[in-house]
Each structure stands twice: as structure tokens, then as C-alpha cells.
Tab-separated table of C-alpha atoms in Angstrom:
chain	number	residue	atom	x	y	z
A	1	MET	CA	20.310	-5.076	37.756
A	2	ASP	CA	17.532	-2.194	37.295
A	3	SER	CA	14.475	-3.006	34.714
A	4	ALA	CA	15.466	0.767	33.637
A	5	MET	CA	18.588	-0.838	32.781
A	6	LYS	CA	16.959	-4.331	31.343
A	7	SER	CA	15.787	-2.118	28.101
A	8	ILE	CA	16.662	0.585	25.434
A	9	ASN	CA	12.989	0.832	25.280
A	10	LEU	CA	12.096	2.463	28.196
A	11	ASN	CA	8.553	3.638	27.309
A	12	LYS	CA	7.619	0.815	25.386
A	13	HIS	CA	3.820	-0.459	27.138
A	14	LEU	CA	3.493	3.255	26.960
A	15	LYS	CA	3.633	3.557	23.384
A	16	GLU	CA	1.572	-0.137	22.732
A	17	GLN	CA	-0.982	1.688	24.518
A	18	PHE	CA	-0.720	4.238	22.377
A	19	VAL	CA	-1.813	2.305	19.404
A	20	SER	CA	-4.255	0.191	21.694
A	21	ASN	CA	-8.070	0.053	21.607
A	22	LEU	CA	-9.401	2.202	18.759
A	23	THR	CA	-11.540	1.827	16.222
A	24	GLY	CA	-10.730	3.667	12.834
A	25	SER	CA	-12.711	6.388	10.717
A	26	SER	CA	-15.467	6.492	8.957
A	27	MET	CA	-15.762	5.189	5.176
A	28	LEU	CA	-16.579	8.357	4.124
A	29	GLU	CA	-13.063	9.563	5.938
A	30	ILE	CA	-11.321	6.427	3.875
A	31	PHE	CA	-13.627	6.613	0.578
A	32	MET	CA	-11.810	10.575	0.728
A	33	LEU	CA	-8.824	9.745	1.608
A	34	SER	CA	-8.095	7.305	-0.986
A	35	ALA	CA	-8.959	9.905	-3.773
A	36	MET	CA	-6.612	12.557	-2.407
A	37	PHE	CA	-3.526	11.228	-4.759
A	38	PRO	CA	-1.545	13.873	-5.638
A	39	LYS	CA	0.092	12.131	-8.846
A	40	PRO	CA	-2.737	13.705	-11.376
A	41	LEU	CA	-2.813	16.762	-9.730
A	42	ALA	CA	1.017	17.272	-9.568
A	43	ASP	CA	0.986	16.591	-13.484
A	44	SER	CA	-1.871	19.192	-14.256
A	45	ILE	CA	-0.050	21.843	-12.157
A	46	PHE	CA	3.748	21.460	-13.138
A	47	SER	CA	3.214	19.801	-16.951
A	48	ASN	CA	4.139	23.252	-17.812
A	49	GLY	CA	6.046	24.583	-14.894
A	50	LEU	CA	8.860	23.141	-12.850
A	51	ILE	CA	8.954	19.702	-13.481
A	52	SER	CA	8.883	20.646	-16.816
A	53	PHE	CA	11.615	23.452	-16.840
A	54	ALA	CA	13.603	20.903	-14.635
A	55	SER	CA	13.587	18.111	-17.256
A	56	SER	CA	13.203	20.138	-20.729
A	57	ASP	CA	17.068	20.181	-21.274
A	58	HIS	CA	18.342	16.928	-19.668
A	59	VAL	CA	15.212	14.819	-19.301
A	60	THR	CA	13.200	12.907	-22.462
A	61	ASN	CA	10.203	11.284	-22.677
A	62	GLU	CA	10.149	8.747	-24.677
A	63	THR	CA	7.691	6.027	-26.546
A	64	SER	CA	9.381	2.893	-26.520
A	65	SER	CA	8.124	0.369	-29.638
A	66	LYS	CA	7.033	-2.412	-27.125
A	67	LYS	CA	6.019	-0.236	-24.120
A	68	LYS	CA	3.302	3.180	-24.043
A	69	ASP	CA	4.963	3.599	-20.822
A	70	THR	CA	6.177	7.467	-20.730
A	71	SER	CA	9.930	6.540	-18.500
A	72	PRO	CA	12.316	9.773	-17.903
A	73	LEU	CA	15.386	9.172	-19.543
A	74	VAL	CA	17.372	11.163	-17.346
A	75	SER	CA	21.321	12.527	-18.210
A	76	ARG	CA	23.883	11.746	-15.758
A	77	ASP	CA	24.600	15.052	-14.471
A	78	PRO	CA	24.404	14.184	-10.773
A	79	ARG	CA	23.112	18.289	-10.552
A	80	VAL	CA	20.059	17.583	-12.608
A	81	TYR	CA	19.120	14.040	-11.187
A	82	ILE	CA	19.223	15.551	-7.352
A	83	VAL	CA	17.350	18.399	-8.621
A	84	THR	CA	14.547	16.514	-10.544
A	85	MET	CA	14.376	13.738	-7.723
A	86	ILE	CA	13.493	17.244	-5.026
A	87	VAL	CA	11.298	18.094	-7.692
A	88	ASP	CA	9.403	14.965	-6.984
A	89	PHE	CA	9.818	14.990	-3.350
A	90	LEU	CA	7.910	18.212	-2.789
A	91	THR	CA	4.717	17.426	-5.168
A	92	ILE	CA	4.367	13.915	-4.368
A	93	VAL	CA	5.624	12.733	-0.887
A	94	LEU	CA	5.454	16.346	1.069
A	95	PRO	CA	1.517	16.431	-0.060
A	96	ILE	CA	0.739	12.905	1.521
A	97	THR	CA	2.418	13.773	4.938
A	98	LEU	CA	0.586	16.988	4.860
A	99	LEU	CA	-2.639	14.859	4.178
A	100	CYS	CA	-1.765	12.809	6.823
A	101	THR	CA	-0.540	15.239	9.875
A	102	VAL	CA	-1.597	18.862	10.077
A	103	LEU	CA	-3.847	18.553	6.959
A	104	ALA	CA	-6.230	16.197	8.765
A	105	GLU	CA	-8.408	17.715	10.428
A	106	TRP	CA	-9.890	19.374	7.602
A	107	THR	CA	-10.015	15.755	4.803
A	108	TYR	CA	-13.410	16.559	3.469
A	109	MET	CA	-12.492	20.063	2.973
A	110	ASN	CA	-9.387	19.327	1.223
A	111	GLY	CA	-10.687	16.018	-0.943
A	112	VAL	CA	-13.570	18.280	-2.128
A	113	LEU	CA	-11.258	20.622	-3.267
A	114	PHE	CA	-8.589	17.857	-4.795
A	115	LEU	CA	-11.193	16.264	-7.030
A	116	LEU	CA	-12.929	19.826	-8.289
A	117	ALA	CA	-9.161	21.129	-8.726
A	118	LEU	CA	-8.789	17.851	-11.059
A	119	LEU	CA	-11.890	17.726	-12.326
A	120	LEU	CA	-11.684	21.201	-13.974
A	121	SER	CA	-7.358	20.745	-14.722
A	122	VAL	CA	-9.265	17.455	-16.322
A	123	SER	CA	-12.061	18.950	-18.316
A	124	SER	CA	-10.241	22.152	-19.513
A	125	LYS	CA	-7.262	20.319	-20.537
A	126	ARG	CA	-9.097	17.567	-22.815
A	127	HIS	CA	-11.114	20.446	-24.009
A	128	GLY	CA	-8.467	22.854	-25.328
A	129	SER	CA	-5.956	20.230	-26.800
A	130	SER	CA	-6.159	18.157	-29.913
A	131	TRP	CA	-4.010	15.682	-28.107
A	132	ASP	CA	-5.555	11.541	-28.038
A	133	GLN	CA	-7.763	10.576	-25.234
A	134	GLU	CA	-8.623	7.412	-26.396
A	135	GLU	CA	-5.083	5.575	-26.139
A	136	GLY	CA	-3.371	8.109	-23.540
A	137	VAL	CA	0.105	8.479	-22.333
A	138	HIS	CA	0.795	5.388	-19.929
A	139	SER	CA	-0.298	1.379	-20.263
A	140	LEU	CA	-2.032	0.246	-17.780
A	141	ARG	CA	1.071	-1.415	-16.367
A	142	ALA	CA	2.482	2.212	-15.809
A	143	TYR	CA	-0.630	2.500	-13.908
A	144	VAL	CA	-0.492	0.035	-11.711
A	145	SER	CA	3.072	0.730	-11.057
A	146	SER	CA	2.507	4.049	-10.319
A	147	TYR	CA	0.074	2.415	-7.758
A	148	ARG	CA	2.100	0.478	-6.348
A	149	VAL	CA	4.560	2.996	-5.919
A	150	PHE	CA	1.836	5.572	-4.203
A	151	MET	CA	0.786	2.915	-1.995
A	152	MET	CA	4.242	1.768	-0.895
A	153	LEU	CA	4.893	5.780	-0.388
A	154	ILE	CA	1.945	6.423	1.785
A	155	THR	CA	2.894	3.164	4.109
A	156	CYS	CA	6.148	4.037	4.636
A	157	ILE	CA	5.181	7.697	5.454
A	158	CYS	CA	2.421	5.972	8.270
A	159	ILE	CA	4.246	3.470	9.867
A	160	LEU	CA	6.053	5.724	11.298
A	161	ALA	CA	3.596	8.847	11.861
A	162	VAL	CA	1.830	6.315	13.588
A	163	ASP	CA	4.112	7.129	16.633
A	164	PHE	CA	3.716	10.597	17.479
A	165	LYS	CA	0.649	12.317	18.729
A	166	ILE	CA	0.698	14.550	15.193
A	167	PHE	CA	-0.648	11.594	13.556
A	168	PRO	CA	-4.810	11.364	14.102
A	169	ARG	CA	-5.779	8.198	16.010
A	170	ARG	CA	-8.666	7.722	14.674
A	171	TYR	CA	-6.142	7.055	11.729
A	172	ALA	CA	-3.894	4.264	13.812
A	173	LYS	CA	-5.061	0.816	14.059
A	174	THR	CA	-8.491	-0.280	14.576
A	175	GLU	CA	-8.499	-3.367	17.717
A	176	THR	CA	-11.144	-5.358	16.745
A	177	TYR	CA	-13.463	-4.227	13.961
A	178	GLY	CA	-13.337	-0.606	12.387
A	179	THR	CA	-11.846	1.528	9.401
A	180	SER	CA	-8.295	2.571	9.798
A	181	LEU	CA	-5.431	3.778	7.571
A	182	ASP	CA	-3.031	2.675	10.435
A	183	VAL	CA	0.064	1.506	10.417
A	184	THR	CA	1.903	0.353	13.701
A	185	LEU	CA	5.201	0.151	15.073
A	186	VAL	CA	7.685	-1.430	13.250
A	187	ASN	CA	6.362	-3.400	9.829
A	188	LEU	CA	3.655	-2.840	6.920
A	189	GLU	CA	1.207	-3.438	9.035
A	190	MET	CA	-1.851	-0.868	8.681
A	191	ASP	CA	-5.436	-1.553	8.262
A	192	LEU	CA	-5.673	-1.277	4.426
A	193	GLY	CA	-2.144	-1.179	4.220
A	194	VAL	CA	-1.147	-4.350	4.409
A	195	GLY	CA	-4.602	-5.837	1.845
A	196	ALA	CA	-3.022	-3.340	-0.039
A	197	PHE	CA	0.319	-5.002	-0.338
A	198	VAL	CA	-1.355	-8.510	-0.886
A	199	LEU	CA	-3.538	-6.940	-3.690
A	200	ALA	CA	-0.599	-5.054	-5.347
A	201	ASN	CA	1.594	-8.141	-6.229
A	202	SER	CA	-0.846	-10.672	-7.116
A	203	LEU	CA	-1.775	-7.839	-9.686
A	204	VAL	CA	1.056	-8.514	-11.484
A	205	SER	CA	1.938	-11.996	-9.712
A	206	ARG	CA	3.398	-14.975	-12.490
A	207	GLN	CA	-0.252	-16.379	-11.901
A	208	ALA	CA	-1.946	-12.737	-13.043
A	209	ARG	CA	0.607	-13.216	-16.104
A	210	GLY	CA	-0.318	-16.269	-16.670
A	211	ILE	CA	3.240	-18.009	-15.947
A	212	SER	CA	2.683	-21.575	-14.506
A	213	THR	CA	2.934	-21.645	-10.759
A	214	MET	CA	6.069	-22.395	-8.850
A	215	GLY	CA	6.113	-25.911	-7.092
A	216	LEU	CA	6.298	-26.438	-3.489
A	217	ARG	CA	10.308	-26.346	-3.190
A	218	SER	CA	10.518	-23.388	-5.497
A	219	ALA	CA	7.978	-21.424	-3.877
A	220	LEU	CA	9.952	-22.366	-0.241
A	221	SER	CA	13.087	-20.845	-2.220
A	222	SER	CA	11.181	-18.010	-3.755
A	223	THR	CA	9.774	-16.887	-0.054
A	224	SER	CA	12.866	-17.692	2.102
A	225	PRO	CA	13.919	-13.851	2.058
A	226	LEU	CA	10.402	-13.351	3.305
A	227	LEU	CA	11.190	-15.801	6.248
A	228	ILE	CA	14.178	-14.890	6.585
A	229	LEU	CA	12.787	-10.951	7.607
A	230	GLY	CA	9.709	-12.335	9.736
A	231	PHE	CA	12.219	-13.795	12.054
A	232	ALA	CA	14.862	-11.315	12.113
A	233	ARG	CA	11.755	-8.987	12.962
A	234	LEU	CA	11.207	-10.927	15.318
A	235	VAL	CA	15.096	-11.319	16.648
A	236	PHE	CA	15.312	-7.019	16.588
A	237	THR	CA	12.127	-6.915	18.443
A	238	THR	CA	12.603	-9.603	21.315
A	239	GLY	CA	16.322	-8.276	21.170
A	240	VAL	CA	15.700	-4.624	21.705
A	241	ASP	CA	12.434	-4.779	23.730
A	242	TYR	CA	10.709	-3.369	20.971
A	243	GLN	CA	6.582	-2.392	21.369
A	244	VAL	CA	4.513	-5.142	20.024
A	245	HIS	CA	1.004	-5.329	19.819
A	246	VAL	CA	-0.079	-8.910	20.202
A	247	GLY	CA	-3.004	-8.991	19.477
A	248	GLU	CA	-2.159	-7.863	15.355
A	249	TYR	CA	-0.597	-11.421	14.542
A	250	GLY	CA	0.468	-13.065	18.140
A	251	VAL	CA	3.152	-13.733	19.586
A	252	HIS	CA	5.717	-14.546	17.216
A	253	TRP	CA	3.999	-13.411	13.751
A	254	ASN	CA	4.450	-10.987	11.567
A	255	PHE	CA	3.048	-9.698	8.371
A	256	PHE	CA	6.310	-11.491	6.281
A	257	PHE	CA	4.837	-14.679	7.691
A	258	THR	CA	1.429	-14.364	6.419
A	259	LEU	CA	2.572	-13.371	2.756
A	260	ALA	CA	5.037	-16.436	3.174
A	261	GLY	CA	2.103	-18.397	4.023
A	262	VAL	CA	-0.460	-16.796	0.835
A	263	ALA	CA	3.012	-17.944	-1.315
A	264	VAL	CA	3.299	-21.359	-0.385
A	265	LEU	CA	-0.777	-21.889	-0.408
A	266	THR	CA	-0.772	-20.676	-4.165
A	267	SER	CA	1.448	-23.403	-5.089
A	268	ILE	CA	0.342	-26.288	-3.378
A	269	ILE	CA	-2.710	-25.546	-4.351
A	270	HIS	CA	-2.902	-24.316	-8.518
A	271	VAL	CA	-5.536	-22.503	-9.854
A	272	SER	CA	-5.884	-21.635	-13.167
A	273	PRO	CA	-6.376	-17.294	-13.761
A	274	LYS	CA	-9.148	-17.767	-15.581
A	275	TYR	CA	-11.137	-19.305	-11.806
A	276	CYS	CA	-9.206	-17.396	-9.444
A	277	GLY	CA	-11.813	-14.941	-8.786
A	278	ILE	CA	-14.442	-17.599	-8.125
A	279	VAL	CA	-11.888	-19.899	-6.182
A	280	GLY	CA	-10.931	-16.978	-4.489
A	281	SER	CA	-15.040	-15.666	-3.745
A	282	LEU	CA	-15.424	-19.330	-2.437
A	283	VAL	CA	-11.978	-19.785	0.135
A	284	LEU	CA	-13.465	-15.696	1.334
A	285	ILE	CA	-17.045	-16.722	1.983
A	286	GLY	CA	-16.438	-20.067	3.426
A	287	TYR	CA	-13.551	-18.270	5.964
A	288	GLN	CA	-16.199	-15.626	6.443
A	289	VAL	CA	-18.942	-18.295	7.723
A	290	CYS	CA	-16.557	-20.260	10.028
A	291	LEU	CA	-15.749	-16.720	11.301
A	292	MET	CA	-19.283	-16.107	11.625
A	293	ASN	CA	-20.319	-19.823	13.791
A	294	GLY	CA	-17.567	-19.158	16.106
A	295	LEU	CA	-14.099	-18.693	15.041
A	296	ASN	CA	-14.613	-14.589	15.223
A	297	VAL	CA	-14.820	-15.213	19.263
A	298	TYR	CA	-11.315	-17.267	19.127
A	299	LEU	CA	-9.805	-15.134	17.272
A	300	LEU	CA	-10.381	-11.522	19.333
A	301	SER	CA	-10.366	-13.955	22.703
A	302	ALA	CA	-7.096	-12.909	24.382
A	303	GLU	CA	-6.659	-15.764	25.827
A	304	ARG	CA	-4.139	-18.169	24.258
A	305	GLY	CA	-2.605	-21.701	25.452
A	306	THR	CA	0.886	-22.935	24.702
A	307	ASP	CA	0.483	-24.406	20.998
A	308	ILE	CA	2.342	-22.450	17.900
A	309	ILE	CA	-1.605	-22.134	16.542
A	310	SER	CA	-2.642	-20.613	20.044
A	311	GLN	CA	-0.366	-18.428	20.549
A	312	ASN	CA	-0.317	-16.945	16.875
A	313	LYS	CA	-3.540	-17.659	15.876
A	314	GLU	CA	-4.863	-14.162	14.289
A	315	GLY	CA	-1.636	-14.470	11.959
A	316	ILE	CA	-2.441	-17.698	11.194
A	317	TYR	CA	-5.878	-18.122	10.561
A	318	SER	CA	-5.796	-14.386	8.801
A	319	ILE	CA	-3.633	-16.195	5.848
A	320	PHE	CA	-7.334	-18.073	4.964
A	321	GLY	CA	-8.597	-14.522	4.017
A	322	TYR	CA	-5.274	-13.165	2.488
A	323	TRP	CA	-5.186	-15.779	-0.037
A	324	GLY	CA	-8.845	-15.200	-0.895
A	325	LEU	CA	-8.224	-11.360	-1.993
A	326	HIS	CA	-4.096	-12.602	-3.428
A	327	LEU	CA	-6.726	-15.278	-5.458
A	328	ILE	CA	-9.289	-12.105	-6.380
A	329	GLY	CA	-5.834	-10.102	-7.384
A	330	VAL	CA	-5.063	-12.802	-9.772
A	331	TRP	CA	-8.049	-12.650	-11.558
A	332	LEU	CA	-8.586	-8.517	-12.005
A	333	GLY	CA	-4.813	-8.635	-13.038
A	334	ASN	CA	-5.063	-11.020	-15.849
A	335	ASN	CA	-8.070	-9.544	-17.402
A	336	LEU	CA	-6.951	-5.804	-17.351
A	337	LEU	CA	-3.785	-6.780	-17.869
A	338	PHE	CA	-2.635	-9.219	-19.360
A	339	GLU	CA	-5.578	-10.263	-21.456
A	340	LYS	CA	-4.611	-11.361	-24.676
A	341	ASN	CA	-7.272	-9.749	-26.482
A	342	THR	CA	-5.980	-6.443	-26.767
A	343	ASP	CA	-9.405	-4.519	-27.241
A	344	LEU	CA	-9.560	-5.197	-24.201
A	345	ARG	CA	-6.136	-3.691	-23.312
A	346	THR	CA	-7.262	-0.196	-24.415
A	347	ASN	CA	-6.988	2.428	-21.669
A	348	ARG	CA	-10.385	3.662	-22.542
A	349	ARG	CA	-12.324	0.343	-21.832
A	350	THR	CA	-10.154	-0.329	-18.986
A	351	ARG	CA	-10.805	2.693	-17.154
A	352	LYS	CA	-14.250	2.385	-17.057
A	353	ARG	CA	-13.882	-1.161	-16.289
A	354	VAL	CA	-11.958	0.028	-12.868
A	355	TRP	CA	-14.460	2.767	-12.269
A	356	ILE	CA	-17.624	0.001	-11.895
A	357	LEU	CA	-15.622	-2.658	-10.306
A	358	PHE	CA	-14.747	-0.056	-7.070
A	359	LEU	CA	-18.101	1.524	-7.405
A	360	PHE	CA	-19.314	-2.408	-7.031
A	361	PHE	CA	-16.946	-3.204	-4.430
A	362	TRP	CA	-17.666	0.148	-2.057
A	363	PHE	CA	-21.364	-0.637	-2.332
A	364	LEU	CA	-20.745	-4.469	-1.159
A	365	THR	CA	-18.680	-3.193	1.040
A	366	LEU	CA	-21.152	-0.934	2.769
A	367	ILE	CA	-24.125	-3.932	2.357
A	368	LEU	CA	-21.456	-6.701	3.472
A	369	ASN	CA	-20.858	-3.603	6.917
A	370	SER	CA	-24.522	-3.105	7.609
A	371	TYR	CA	-25.290	-7.460	7.253
A	372	VAL	CA	-22.726	-9.345	7.355
A	373	GLU	CA	-20.156	-8.295	9.906
A	374	ARG	CA	-18.022	-4.578	10.075
A	375	PRO	CA	-14.270	-4.725	8.610
A	376	SER	CA	-11.439	-6.310	10.625
A	377	ARG	CA	-7.575	-6.479	9.187
A	378	ARG	CA	-7.167	-8.308	13.017
A	379	MET	CA	-9.428	-11.304	10.658
A	380	CYS	CA	-8.868	-10.820	7.114
A	381	ASN	CA	-12.760	-11.145	7.123
A	382	LEU	CA	-14.940	-10.639	3.942
A	383	THR	CA	-16.080	-7.136	4.497
A	384	TYR	CA	-12.342	-6.307	4.986
A	385	VAL	CA	-11.298	-7.888	2.184
A	386	THR	CA	-14.061	-5.980	-0.152
A	387	MET	CA	-13.044	-2.705	1.639
A	388	VAL	CA	-9.504	-2.884	-0.058
A	389	LEU	CA	-10.350	-3.923	-3.081
A	390	ALA	CA	-12.780	-0.678	-3.426
A	391	THR	CA	-10.587	1.695	-2.168
A	392	ASN	CA	-7.201	0.499	-4.050
A	393	LEU	CA	-9.150	0.037	-7.065
A	394	GLU	CA	-10.407	3.408	-6.504
A	395	MET	CA	-6.929	4.686	-5.894
A	396	LEU	CA	-6.032	3.032	-9.426
A	397	ALA	CA	-9.184	4.728	-11.014
A	398	ILE	CA	-7.972	8.312	-9.982
A	399	LEU	CA	-4.542	7.412	-11.150
A	400	MET	CA	-5.725	6.411	-14.515
A	401	LEU	CA	-7.794	10.034	-14.829
A	402	SER	CA	-3.852	11.331	-15.803
A	403	ASP	CA	-4.842	9.774	-19.167
A	404	TYR	CA	-7.374	12.960	-19.672
A	405	ILE	CA	-4.334	15.716	-18.666
A	406	PRO	CA	-1.469	15.804	-21.060
A	407	GLY	CA	2.337	16.108	-20.573
A	408	GLY	CA	1.995	13.413	-17.525
A	409	LYS	CA	5.106	11.996	-16.536
A	410	VAL	CA	6.122	8.610	-15.288
A	411	SER	CA	8.549	10.883	-12.156
A	412	LEU	CA	11.615	9.773	-11.718
A	413	LEU	CA	11.115	9.117	-7.751
A	414	GLU	CA	8.483	6.119	-8.966
A	415	GLN	CA	10.948	4.836	-11.201
A	416	ALA	CA	13.572	4.615	-8.324
A	417	ILE	CA	10.795	3.075	-5.844
A	418	ASN	CA	9.587	0.967	-8.379
A	419	ARG	CA	12.220	-0.458	-9.298
A	420	ASN	CA	13.345	-1.717	-5.296
A	421	LEU	CA	10.087	-1.987	-3.667
A	422	LEU	CA	10.927	-3.953	-1.236
A	423	ALA	CA	14.222	-2.419	-0.151
A	424	VAL	CA	12.930	0.553	-0.206
A	425	PHE	CA	10.151	-0.437	2.897
A	426	ILE	CA	13.077	-2.474	4.647
A	427	VAL	CA	15.055	0.968	4.499
A	428	ALA	CA	11.956	2.563	6.040
A	429	ASN	CA	11.404	0.080	8.596
A	430	LEU	CA	14.722	0.327	10.034
A	431	LEU	CA	14.307	4.237	10.223
A	432	THR	CA	11.391	3.385	12.189
A	433	GLY	CA	12.806	1.569	14.529
A	434	LEU	CA	16.286	3.635	15.144
A	435	VAL	CA	13.546	6.651	15.644
A	436	ASN	CA	11.502	5.007	18.286
A	437	LEU	CA	14.423	3.899	19.771
A	438	SER	CA	16.415	7.246	19.770
A	439	MET	CA	13.445	9.445	21.331
A	440	ASP	CA	10.269	8.998	23.120
A	441	THR	CA	8.005	9.540	20.293
A	442	LEU	CA	4.967	10.129	22.322
A	443	PHE	CA	6.356	13.621	23.568
A	444	VAL	CA	7.511	15.310	20.838
A	445	SER	CA	5.785	18.349	19.210
A	446	PRO	CA	4.118	18.697	16.428
A	447	VAL	CA	6.559	20.404	14.691
A	448	THR	CA	8.707	18.776	15.731
A	449	ALA	CA	7.205	15.508	15.012
A	450	LEU	CA	6.497	16.578	11.436
A	451	VAL	CA	10.187	17.885	10.553
A	452	ILE	CA	11.220	14.200	11.482
A	453	LEU	CA	8.793	12.725	9.222
A	454	ILE	CA	9.964	15.249	6.280
A	455	VAL	CA	13.181	14.219	6.952
A	456	TYR	CA	12.985	10.807	7.312
A	457	GLY	CA	10.953	10.850	3.974
A	458	PHE	CA	13.729	12.721	2.404
A	459	ILE	CA	16.456	9.928	3.331
A	460	THR	CA	14.255	7.146	2.671
A	461	CYS	CA	13.264	8.386	-1.115
A	462	ALA	CA	17.225	9.610	-1.452
A	463	ALA	CA	18.361	6.240	-0.924
A	464	ALA	CA	16.383	4.535	-3.852
A	465	ALA	CA	17.482	7.445	-5.618
A	466	PHE	CA	20.959	6.544	-4.739
A	467	ALA	CA	20.524	3.100	-5.858
A	468	ASP	CA	18.352	4.407	-9.539
A	469	TYR	CA	21.360	6.974	-10.330
A	470	ASN	CA	24.082	3.540	-9.577
A	471	GLY	CA	21.837	0.925	-11.562
A	472	ILE	CA	21.692	-0.671	-8.070
A	473	LYS	CA	17.862	-3.137	-8.452
A	474	LEU	CA	18.025	-5.066	-5.869
A	475	LYS	CA	15.214	-8.307	-6.078
A	476	PHE	CA	15.223	-10.295	-3.858
A	477	TRP	CA	12.786	-13.521	-5.660
């Protein structure tokens, strides 16, 4: 049989090379990108404009007696629901898509303009309103939910965008060391995205909430969907000869297995939330010592043995780094969100703590990058973990500025995606695979690529909206 007939992915090797041997962008650019969250600015621009008009007669904001979240209560009129969703898409998803593609060459200018506009809006609103500045309109958990949603949206956009030339190569994955927003191939595997995914889940995990951790049997049962997804991805990529960069996780490994591994480790080794920060730091420091004493040479070597560990060395060993990140995330979540002392849960105090923490972790990242080791997602080393903490806390800090913008809402799109995070992620992955197998993404023009990304983003959001409107909430564990 002709070799061309053996694969439906004829440009597999070209696509693998397209996302290989890259070094990423600078930390300053990553800092600017992390600051450019469209949500607070959209709140400012549209709080008295289009969003208010679209929702004035059909969407009301009520504060629950038990929660401070400002959640949209939308009438069942499908036309109103659709219009509101389209507005959310245009003000949230479209800007993210443009910032990652056609506007990427003006990142610094965009960042400065964004921050200036946000600060001016905050200043004018704060001094021109009698609105209560101390408590704000959202609870702390609402901010974390928004952060998790935006992290997922950025991830979903990038996992497909990375396969087009319109996506800057400096944002694509780094081969060994470096900083990058990369997401690659068919999964949530971007340099910052994978760490953000682990951190976002740890902040609201059972441990962070002070709920007793599960035993090994329960943990295996609860992580079975991840294992199923991991094996499904392995079968799919092998069956259709899909492009896979072996240096990321190994021959058979993928990020779903990493998530399951972290969950199993957490169930085996019970750590009180109070001590998770210390234990996580010790795990990361110990793992970093091992890396600097020869483990990093082994992990970065292209040589592989025939045993399962050697075949998947990157994925297996990096679990220790991700577990350390998870433990620190648990400690942060427990202290910032679920602290029993109500005085510590006020928005004003917590906002200051988040800003201090994000500046601290950025400072620590710069020191580690200069004197210890550059960040490496492939190994999940200490510098990579501190960079993930810095960028994600920066995103959360920017989101918390919404407290100073009266009229800010939890958008309908946020609500829909938050109810089905994993389902949205799976839909995005399936669409990414479909696009890659149906066309040569390397030879698509920039205009066509942008149209495809916008349509892809719209379909992904439409799937979340359909599930939300019909009351469908997919909870896998």
C-alpha cells in the first residue's frame, strides 16, 4: 500500500517540526500578556452600554443571601439569551483571539494602553460614585471562577491557533527551557496553560475547602474519567497518525495522565491544608536538587530505553513538580478563599494579599531564572512553578480590580463555561483535531486562519451556551 494511504495526516512531520525547537518569549512579554484580561475593561466599557441594553429588560442581577456573587438571571426567551451570549463573545472571546494572533506584534503597546484604560476607568468610577469600594460586588470565589473560565478560554483558543502561522512562534511551546504561552497539538499542553490548569483546580479542591481527602480507591474511581480521556487520546492519536511531540511527555504519556497522577499522590499522602505550602515547597526544592544533580540531563536526553518509565520519563518525573504546585495551590485556596476568620475574607484585604503574592512570585522567578535554572514546563522545575504562580496570581489580581467598577457582572458566557469546564475543554480538543485532520493548517492564509479561529471559538462557546440554557451540567467526578 502506498505510504500516503497509510495516514490521513499527510503533513504530520511538518506539523511536528512547526512546533519544535522553539525558545519562547521574554518574561516581560509574558507579564504584559498576563495583565491583558479583557473582562475588567469590558465591564467598564459596557456597564452602561450594550450589555446593559441587552440585559435591561430580561437580565437581572440579584445577590444571594448566602453568596455575594453577582450572577445573571436570564429569562428563558431564546432570542434574549442568544443576543446576550453574542455580546459576551464579542467582548471577551474575540479580543483574546486577536491579542494572540493579529495583534501579537504590538503586545507591549496593547498592554500599556490596556492598563492605562483600566486605571483611568477605575480612577474615574471610584471617585465619581458613592458605591461601596470596600466590599465590592463579587465574592472571592466569584473571582476564582472568572479566572478559571478565562484560563480555559485562552487555552481553548491557543490549542488550535498554535497550528497556524498566524500564531507567533515565540508563543509556541519551548523545547527545553524558556517562557511561552504555548499550547500544542491536541491537548491542553501549553507552557503556562498546563500549570494554570493544575493551580486553578487546586485552589478550589477538596483539600483547600478542608474536606477530608479521599482514599486511594476513591481517588482511582474519581480520576477514572481522566484515565479514560488519557487512553482515548492515546488511541486517537495513534489510530489517525496524529502529530505528537514525544519530547513533551513521552511516547505514551499525556497531560490527562499527569492530572490523574497528581490526584493519586494527593490521596496517598495526606497533608493538612495548613501545611500544604511548606510540604509543597519542600517537594519542589527536593525535586529541583535532583534535577540539578543529573536528573535534568536524563530527562532532556533523546535516548530512551524499552521500559515504560524510560519511554515516558518526562511525564512521569514532572508529576512531582505538578504535585508541589498543587499543594501550594491548596494552601493559597485555603487561606484566601476558605479561611474561617471572616475578617480575612473581605475583598479589600484579600486583594492586597493577592497583589503582594503575585509580585513576590515574579521577583522569586527572576532570581531563580538568573541563579538556579530557567523555567521548563517539560520538567516542571521550581522556576517554572514560581512563574505559573506569578502569572496566574497576576491574572487574578487584575480581575479583582472589577471591584472598583460599578455595574460589573458575572457574564452569561462565564456562567455557562464555568458549569461545564471539562466538557468545554473536550469539545475544543475534538474541534482542534477535526480542523487539523481536515486541512493543512500550515498553508492556510492569515485571514482564513483568523476566520477559522473565530468560528471555532464561537462553536465552542455555543456548545457551552446550549448546555447552560438546557440546564445540562456535566460533572465527571
